[in-house]
Coordinates of C-alpha atoms and ligand atoms in Angstrom, one line a residue:
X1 CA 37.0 -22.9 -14.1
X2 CA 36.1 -19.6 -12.1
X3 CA 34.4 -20.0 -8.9
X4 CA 30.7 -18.8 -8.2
X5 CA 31.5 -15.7 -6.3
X6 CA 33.8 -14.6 -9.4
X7 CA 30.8 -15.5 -11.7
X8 CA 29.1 -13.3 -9.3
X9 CA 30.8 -10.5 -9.7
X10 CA 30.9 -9.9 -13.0
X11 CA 27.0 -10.6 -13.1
X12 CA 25.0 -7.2 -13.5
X13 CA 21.8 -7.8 -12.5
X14 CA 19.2 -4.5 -12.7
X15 CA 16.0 -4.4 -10.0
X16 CA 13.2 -2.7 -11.9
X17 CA 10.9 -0.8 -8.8
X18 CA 12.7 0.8 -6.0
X19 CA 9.9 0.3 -3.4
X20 CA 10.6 -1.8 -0.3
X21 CA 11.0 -5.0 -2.3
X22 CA 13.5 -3.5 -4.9
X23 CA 15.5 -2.0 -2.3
X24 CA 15.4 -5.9 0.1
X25 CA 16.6 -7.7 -3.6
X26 CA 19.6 -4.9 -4.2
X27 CA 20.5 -5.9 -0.2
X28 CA 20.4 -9.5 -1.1
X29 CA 21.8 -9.8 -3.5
X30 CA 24.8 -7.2 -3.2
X31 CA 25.3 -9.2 0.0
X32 CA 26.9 -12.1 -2.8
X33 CA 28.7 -9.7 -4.3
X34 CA 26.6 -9.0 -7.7
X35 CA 27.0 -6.2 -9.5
X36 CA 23.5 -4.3 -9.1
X37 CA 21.4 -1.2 -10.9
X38 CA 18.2 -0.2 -9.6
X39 CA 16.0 1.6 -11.8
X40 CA 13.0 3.8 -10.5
X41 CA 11.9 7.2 -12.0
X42 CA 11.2 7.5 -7.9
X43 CA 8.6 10.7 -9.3
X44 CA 5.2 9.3 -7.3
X45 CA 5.1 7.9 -3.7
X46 CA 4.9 3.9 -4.0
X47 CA 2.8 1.8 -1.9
X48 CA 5.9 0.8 0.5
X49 CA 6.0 4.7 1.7
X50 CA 2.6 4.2 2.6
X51 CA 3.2 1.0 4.3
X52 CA 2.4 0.7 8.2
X53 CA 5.0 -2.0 8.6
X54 CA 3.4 -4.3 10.5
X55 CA 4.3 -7.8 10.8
X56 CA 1.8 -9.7 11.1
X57 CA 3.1 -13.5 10.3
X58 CA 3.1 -16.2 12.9
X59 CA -0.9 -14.5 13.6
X60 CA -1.6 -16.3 9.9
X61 CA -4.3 -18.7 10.3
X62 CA -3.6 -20.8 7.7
X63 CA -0.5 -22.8 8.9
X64 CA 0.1 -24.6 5.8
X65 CA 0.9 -24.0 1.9
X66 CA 3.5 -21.2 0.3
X67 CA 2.0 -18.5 2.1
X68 CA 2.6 -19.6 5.5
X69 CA 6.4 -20.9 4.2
X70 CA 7.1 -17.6 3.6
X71 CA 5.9 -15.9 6.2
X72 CA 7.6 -18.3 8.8
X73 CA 10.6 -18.0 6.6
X74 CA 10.2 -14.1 7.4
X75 CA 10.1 -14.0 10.9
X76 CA 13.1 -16.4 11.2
X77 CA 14.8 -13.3 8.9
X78 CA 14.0 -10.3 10.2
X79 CA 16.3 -11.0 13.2
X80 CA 19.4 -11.0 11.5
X81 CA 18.7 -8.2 8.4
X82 CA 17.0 -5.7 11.5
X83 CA 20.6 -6.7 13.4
X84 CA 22.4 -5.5 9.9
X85 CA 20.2 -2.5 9.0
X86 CA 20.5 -1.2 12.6
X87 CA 24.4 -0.2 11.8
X88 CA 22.5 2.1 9.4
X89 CA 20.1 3.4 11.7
X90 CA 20.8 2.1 15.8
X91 CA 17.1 3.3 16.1
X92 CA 15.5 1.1 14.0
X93 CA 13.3 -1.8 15.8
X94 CA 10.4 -4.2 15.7
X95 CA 8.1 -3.1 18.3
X96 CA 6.0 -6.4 19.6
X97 CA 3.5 -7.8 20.5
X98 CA 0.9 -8.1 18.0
X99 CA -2.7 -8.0 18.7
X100 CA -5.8 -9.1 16.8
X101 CA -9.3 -7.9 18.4
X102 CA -13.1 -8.0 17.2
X103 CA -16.3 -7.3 18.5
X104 CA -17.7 -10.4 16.6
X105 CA -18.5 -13.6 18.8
X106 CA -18.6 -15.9 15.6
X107 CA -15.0 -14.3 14.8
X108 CA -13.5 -14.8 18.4
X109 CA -14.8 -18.2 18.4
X110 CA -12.5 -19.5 15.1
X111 CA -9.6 -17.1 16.7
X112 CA -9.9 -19.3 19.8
X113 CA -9.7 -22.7 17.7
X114 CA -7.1 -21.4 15.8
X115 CA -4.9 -21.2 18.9
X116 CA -6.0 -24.3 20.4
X117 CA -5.1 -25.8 17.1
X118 CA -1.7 -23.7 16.5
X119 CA -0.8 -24.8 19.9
X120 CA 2.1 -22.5 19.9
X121 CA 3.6 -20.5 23.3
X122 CA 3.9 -17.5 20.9
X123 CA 0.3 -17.4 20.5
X124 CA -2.5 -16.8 23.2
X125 CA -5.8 -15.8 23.6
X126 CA -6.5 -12.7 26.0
X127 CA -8.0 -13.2 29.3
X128 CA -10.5 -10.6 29.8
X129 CA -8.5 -9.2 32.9
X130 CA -5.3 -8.9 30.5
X131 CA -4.0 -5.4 31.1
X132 CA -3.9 -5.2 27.5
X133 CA -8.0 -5.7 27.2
X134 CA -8.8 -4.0 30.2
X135 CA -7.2 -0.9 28.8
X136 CA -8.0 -1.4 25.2
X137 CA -11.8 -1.6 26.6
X138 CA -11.5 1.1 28.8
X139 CA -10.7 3.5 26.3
X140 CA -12.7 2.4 23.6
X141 CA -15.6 2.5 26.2
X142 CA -16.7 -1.0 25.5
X143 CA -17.3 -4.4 27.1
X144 CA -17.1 -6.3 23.8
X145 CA -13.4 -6.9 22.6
X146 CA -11.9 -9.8 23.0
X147 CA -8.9 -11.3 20.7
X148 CA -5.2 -13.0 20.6
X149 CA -1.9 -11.8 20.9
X150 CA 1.4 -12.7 19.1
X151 CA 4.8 -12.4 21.0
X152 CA 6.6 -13.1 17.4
X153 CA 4.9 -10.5 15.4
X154 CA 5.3 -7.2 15.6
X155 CA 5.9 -3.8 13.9
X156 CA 8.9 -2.2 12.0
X157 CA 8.2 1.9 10.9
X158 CA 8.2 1.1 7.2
X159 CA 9.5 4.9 6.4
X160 CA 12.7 4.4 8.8
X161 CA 12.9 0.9 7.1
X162 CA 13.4 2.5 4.3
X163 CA 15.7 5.4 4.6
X164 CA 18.1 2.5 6.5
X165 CA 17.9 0.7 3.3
X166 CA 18.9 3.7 1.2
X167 CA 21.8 4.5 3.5
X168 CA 23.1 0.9 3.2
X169 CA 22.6 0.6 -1.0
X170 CA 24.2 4.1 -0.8
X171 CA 27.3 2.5 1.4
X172 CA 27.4 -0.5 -1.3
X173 CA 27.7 2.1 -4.0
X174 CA 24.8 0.5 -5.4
X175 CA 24.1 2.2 -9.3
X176 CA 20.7 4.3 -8.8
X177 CA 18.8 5.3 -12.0
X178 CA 16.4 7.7 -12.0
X179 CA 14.4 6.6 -15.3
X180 CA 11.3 4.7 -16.4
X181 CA 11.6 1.0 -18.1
X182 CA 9.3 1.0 -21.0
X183 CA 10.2 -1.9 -22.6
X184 CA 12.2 -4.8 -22.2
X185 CA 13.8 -7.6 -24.4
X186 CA 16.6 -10.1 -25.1
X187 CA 19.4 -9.9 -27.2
X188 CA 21.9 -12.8 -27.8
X189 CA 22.5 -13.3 -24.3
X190 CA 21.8 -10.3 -22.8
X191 CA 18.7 -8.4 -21.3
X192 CA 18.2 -4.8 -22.7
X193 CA 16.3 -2.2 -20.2
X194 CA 15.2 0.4 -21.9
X195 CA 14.2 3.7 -20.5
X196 CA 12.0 6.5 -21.5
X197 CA 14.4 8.3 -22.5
X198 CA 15.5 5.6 -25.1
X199 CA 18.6 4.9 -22.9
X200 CA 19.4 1.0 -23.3
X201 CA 20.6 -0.7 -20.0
X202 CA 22.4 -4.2 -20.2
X203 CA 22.5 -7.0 -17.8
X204 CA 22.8 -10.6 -17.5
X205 CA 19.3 -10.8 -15.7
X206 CA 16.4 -8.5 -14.6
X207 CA 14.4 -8.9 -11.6
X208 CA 10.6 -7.3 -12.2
X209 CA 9.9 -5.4 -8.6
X210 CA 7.8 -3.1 -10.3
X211 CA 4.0 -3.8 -8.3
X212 CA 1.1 -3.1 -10.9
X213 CA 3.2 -2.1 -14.0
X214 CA 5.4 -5.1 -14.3
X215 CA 2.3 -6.7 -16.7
X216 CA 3.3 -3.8 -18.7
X217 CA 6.8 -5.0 -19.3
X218 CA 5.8 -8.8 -19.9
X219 CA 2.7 -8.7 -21.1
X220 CA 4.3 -10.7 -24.6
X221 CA 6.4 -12.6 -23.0
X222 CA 3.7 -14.0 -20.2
X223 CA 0.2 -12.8 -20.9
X224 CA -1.5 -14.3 -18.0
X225 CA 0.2 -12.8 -15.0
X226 CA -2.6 -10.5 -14.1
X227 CA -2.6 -8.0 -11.4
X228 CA -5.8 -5.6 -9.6
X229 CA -5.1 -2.6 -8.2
X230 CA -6.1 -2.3 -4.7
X231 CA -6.1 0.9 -2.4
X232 CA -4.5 0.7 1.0
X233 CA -5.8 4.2 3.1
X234 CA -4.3 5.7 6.6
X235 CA -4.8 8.5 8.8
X236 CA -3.3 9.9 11.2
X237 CA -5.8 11.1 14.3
X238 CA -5.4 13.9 17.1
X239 CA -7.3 13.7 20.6
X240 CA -8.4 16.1 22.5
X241 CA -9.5 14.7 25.0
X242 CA -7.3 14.6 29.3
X243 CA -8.9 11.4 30.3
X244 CA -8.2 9.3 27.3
X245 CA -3.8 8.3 27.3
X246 CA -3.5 6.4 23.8
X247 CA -0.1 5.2 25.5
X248 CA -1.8 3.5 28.1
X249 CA -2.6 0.8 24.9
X250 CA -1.0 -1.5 23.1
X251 CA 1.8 -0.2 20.6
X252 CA -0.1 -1.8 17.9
X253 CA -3.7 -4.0 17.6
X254 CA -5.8 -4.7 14.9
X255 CA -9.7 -4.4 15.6
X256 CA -12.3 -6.2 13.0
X257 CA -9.1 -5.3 10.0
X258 CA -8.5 -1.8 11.0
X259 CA -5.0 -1.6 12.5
X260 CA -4.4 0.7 15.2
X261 CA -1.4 2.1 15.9
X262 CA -0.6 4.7 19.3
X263 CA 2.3 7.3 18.1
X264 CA 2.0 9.5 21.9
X265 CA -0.5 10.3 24.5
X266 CA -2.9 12.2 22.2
X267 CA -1.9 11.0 18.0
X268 CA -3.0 7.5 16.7
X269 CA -2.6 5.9 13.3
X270 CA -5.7 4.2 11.7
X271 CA -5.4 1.7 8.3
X272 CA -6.2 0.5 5.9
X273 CA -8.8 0.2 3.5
X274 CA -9.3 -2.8 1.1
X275 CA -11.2 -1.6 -2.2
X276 CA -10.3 -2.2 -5.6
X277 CA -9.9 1.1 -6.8
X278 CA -6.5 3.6 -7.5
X279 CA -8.1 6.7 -6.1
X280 CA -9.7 7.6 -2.3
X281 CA -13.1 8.4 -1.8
X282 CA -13.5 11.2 1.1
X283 CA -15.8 8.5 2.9
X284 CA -13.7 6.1 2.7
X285 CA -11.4 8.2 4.9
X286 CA -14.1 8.4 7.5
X287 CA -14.6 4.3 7.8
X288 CA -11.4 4.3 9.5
X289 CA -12.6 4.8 12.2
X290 CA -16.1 3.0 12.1
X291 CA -15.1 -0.2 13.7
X292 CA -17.0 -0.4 17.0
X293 CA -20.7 -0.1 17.0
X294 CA -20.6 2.8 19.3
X295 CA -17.5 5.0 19.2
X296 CA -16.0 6.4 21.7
X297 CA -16.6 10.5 21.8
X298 CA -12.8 11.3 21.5
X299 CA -12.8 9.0 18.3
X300 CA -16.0 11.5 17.0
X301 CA -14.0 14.0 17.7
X302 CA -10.7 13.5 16.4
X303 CA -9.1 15.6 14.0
X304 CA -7.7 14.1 11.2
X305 CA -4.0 15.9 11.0
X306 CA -2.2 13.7 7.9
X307 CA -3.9 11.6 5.3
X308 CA -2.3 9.1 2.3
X309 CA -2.7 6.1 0.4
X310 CA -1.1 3.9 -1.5
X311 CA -1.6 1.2 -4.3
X312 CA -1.4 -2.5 -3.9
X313 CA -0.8 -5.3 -6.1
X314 CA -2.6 -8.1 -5.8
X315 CA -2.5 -10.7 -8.3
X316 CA -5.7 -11.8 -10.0
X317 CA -6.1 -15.6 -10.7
X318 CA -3.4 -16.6 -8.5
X319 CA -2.2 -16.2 -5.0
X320 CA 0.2 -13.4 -3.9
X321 CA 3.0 -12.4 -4.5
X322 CA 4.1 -13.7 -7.5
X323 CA 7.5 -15.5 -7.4
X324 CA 8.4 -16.9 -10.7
X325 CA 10.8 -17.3 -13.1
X326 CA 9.8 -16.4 -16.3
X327 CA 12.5 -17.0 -18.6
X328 CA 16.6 -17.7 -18.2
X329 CA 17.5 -14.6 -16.6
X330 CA 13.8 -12.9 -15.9
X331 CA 12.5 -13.2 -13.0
X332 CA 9.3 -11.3 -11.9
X333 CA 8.8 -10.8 -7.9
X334 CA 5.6 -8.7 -7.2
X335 CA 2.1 -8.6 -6.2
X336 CA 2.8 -8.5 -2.6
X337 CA -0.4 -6.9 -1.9
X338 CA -1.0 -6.1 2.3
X339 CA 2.3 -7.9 2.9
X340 CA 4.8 -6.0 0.9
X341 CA 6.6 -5.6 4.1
X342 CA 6.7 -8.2 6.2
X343 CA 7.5 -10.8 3.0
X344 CA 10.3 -8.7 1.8
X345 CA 13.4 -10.8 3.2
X346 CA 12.1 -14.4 2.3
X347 CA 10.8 -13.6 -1.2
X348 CA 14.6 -11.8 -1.8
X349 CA 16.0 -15.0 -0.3
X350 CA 13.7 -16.7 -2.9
X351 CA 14.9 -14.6 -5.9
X352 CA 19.1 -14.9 -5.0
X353 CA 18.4 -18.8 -4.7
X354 CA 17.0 -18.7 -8.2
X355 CA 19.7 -16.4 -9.7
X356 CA 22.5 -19.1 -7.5
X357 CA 20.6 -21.8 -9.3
X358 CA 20.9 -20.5 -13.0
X359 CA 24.1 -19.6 -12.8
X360 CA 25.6 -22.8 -11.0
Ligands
FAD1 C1 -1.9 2.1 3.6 C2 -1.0 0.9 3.5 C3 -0.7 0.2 4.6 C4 0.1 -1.0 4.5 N1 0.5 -1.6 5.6 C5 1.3 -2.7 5.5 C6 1.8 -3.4 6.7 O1 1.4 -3.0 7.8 N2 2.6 -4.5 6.5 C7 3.0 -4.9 5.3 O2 3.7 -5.9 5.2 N3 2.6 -4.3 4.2 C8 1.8 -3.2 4.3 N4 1.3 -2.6 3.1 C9 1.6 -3.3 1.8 C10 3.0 -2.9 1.4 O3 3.1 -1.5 1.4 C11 3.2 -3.4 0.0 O4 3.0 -4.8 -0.1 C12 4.7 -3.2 -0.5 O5 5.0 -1.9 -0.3 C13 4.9 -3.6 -1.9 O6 6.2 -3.2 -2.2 P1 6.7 -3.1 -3.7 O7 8.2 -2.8 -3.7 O8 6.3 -4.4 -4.4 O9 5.8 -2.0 -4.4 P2 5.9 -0.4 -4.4 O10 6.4 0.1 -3.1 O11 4.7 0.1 -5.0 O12 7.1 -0.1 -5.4 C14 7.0 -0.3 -6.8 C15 8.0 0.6 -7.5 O13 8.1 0.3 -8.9 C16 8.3 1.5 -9.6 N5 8.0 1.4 -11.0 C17 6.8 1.1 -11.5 N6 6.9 1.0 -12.9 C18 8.2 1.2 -13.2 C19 8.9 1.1 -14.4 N7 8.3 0.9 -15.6 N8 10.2 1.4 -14.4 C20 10.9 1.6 -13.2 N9 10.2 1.6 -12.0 C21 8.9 1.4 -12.0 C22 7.4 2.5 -8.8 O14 7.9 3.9 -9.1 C23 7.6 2.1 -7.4 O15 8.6 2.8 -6.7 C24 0.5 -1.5 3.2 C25 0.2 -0.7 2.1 C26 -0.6 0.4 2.2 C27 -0.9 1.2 1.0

């Protein structure tokens, strides 16, 4: 009888989607030593370039139910897969802490329960005469924010994320095709990929990383996996402004949704909007940075130097991402809506159990 790493071998399995969630399956799952085709026509930016990469997991609130498994799950795994990917790219890190602000009493009030009730050392609230709030205040020019901070979550730049990845599936001589899946099917036993270009890739089992379009491919096979667009927005800010030093504040906080993210003394990151829609509106650019009653002047005044968006998944009917599988060999992984990045290594862990499963 062969053993399971032989059976390995000489499984092919193709990824369909090359976005951050593709690319954390091929690593995966290469890893056990399948044989593995990623197929992406790579022609428009996906939503994981877009991505701000932060990780924001043990800050859930809900500390119960798949969501919060797999978002535990992923904090235990970043560790070991940033320790891996760093050999790729030695400047690649998760910066920490995490912090979550608002102006909103009511809001405060249930952050403060939740860490009474999360009773975790990771997790605390911040004293008004934190450094943190002090400067945060300072140079937003307000008395009002107030909020928690998480020693466990943190934030990994998604776009060095994923040039490590491509360097390491490049290393692992991982098969990269540039083309389109329109259609899919069995035969015998078999899957058949095929392209735009009528080309017909073969393997033993596909895995659906595809975000939006992979209803497109299964739409007869499982006609009630829906999924909504939804548009994720950033910009990136310059200050002119001597007395305000964005480095003086955290390296990343989230106020009332918006996360905030100081790249040097005078640029800033601002993200993201949550509409269902595929294309911007210019105003919806401008709420960015409309999260204090009063802003600052230097926020008035900044300049907006780099703009882009990207498209979410979000499933419709069900809760995201969607995990299943949806038929011996077909396995759909996608809809990973705001947490794309931070869900990658437990939901590939997910998908190489199942594949371990059906062919043990
Ligand atoms: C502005 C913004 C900020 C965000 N910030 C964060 C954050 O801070 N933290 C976080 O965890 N997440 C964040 N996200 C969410 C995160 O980006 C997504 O959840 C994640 O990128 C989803 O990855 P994916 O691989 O599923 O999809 P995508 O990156 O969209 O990749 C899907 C791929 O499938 C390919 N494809 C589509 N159809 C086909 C086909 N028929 N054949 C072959 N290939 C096909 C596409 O070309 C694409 O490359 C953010 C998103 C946005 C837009």
């Amino acid at each position: 009888m062969k053993s399971l790493k032989e059976n390995f071998q000489k499984t092919h399995i193709v990824i369909i989607g090359s976005g951050i969630i593709g690319k954390f399956n091929a690593l995966e799952l290469s890893e056990l030593g399948f044989q593995i085709s990623i197929i992406d026509p790579a022609k428009i930016l996906n939503s994981s370039n877009a991505a701000l990469g932060l990780l924001m997991g043990n800050m859930y609130q809900k500390r119960r139910g798949r969501s919060w498994d797999l978002r535990k799950q992923s904090i235990e795994l970043w560790p070991k897969w940033l320790e891996f990917l760093q050999k790729f790219n030695n400047e690649l890190h998760i910066a920490k802490p995490l912090i979550q602000l608002t102006t909103n009493e009511e809001k405060f009030k249930k952050l403060e329960k939740f860490i009474t009730e999360a009773n975790d050392i990771n997790l605390r609230i911040l004293e008004g005469d934190s450094i943190f709030i002090k400067n945060i205040n300072k140079a937003f020019q307000t008395k009002k924010l107030k909020g928690i901070i998480s020693y466990k979550d943190g934030r990994i730049n998604a776009k060095s994320l994923l040039k490590s990845l491509d360097k390491c599936l490049k290393q692992k001589k991982i098969n990269f095709v540039k083309e389109e899946i329109i259609k899919i099917r069995k035969s015998k036993n078999q899957w058949i990929s095929r392209t735009r270009n009528n080309e017909e890739i073969k393997s033993d089992i596909i895995i659906l990383c595809n975000s939006l379009k992979a209803v497109d491919l299964i739409n007869s096979l499982s006609p009630k996996i829906k999924l909504k667009a939804v548009l994720g927005q950033a910009i990136e800010l310059g200050i002119n402004d001597a007395e305000v030093d964005l480095l003086s504040l955290p390296k990343q906080f989230n106020i009332d949704g918006k996360n905030i993210i100081p790249i040097s003394k005078n640029k800033l990151i601002i993200g993201s909007t949550d509409e269902y829609s595929t294309k911007p509106k210019e105003n919806t650019i401008e709420q960015l940075t409309n999260f204090l009653d009063k802003k600052p002047s230097w926020l008035i005044k900044g300049e907006i130097l780099k703009k882009w968006h990207g498209i979410r998944s979000r499933p419709d009917g069900e809760p995201s991402p969607i995990l299943k599988n949806l038929e011996d060999g077909l396995i759909i992984c996608t809809g990973f809506y705001k947490n794309g990045i931070l869900l990658a290594p437990a939901c590939s862990k997910w998908v190489a159990n199942e594949i371990k499963n059906y062919l043990s």
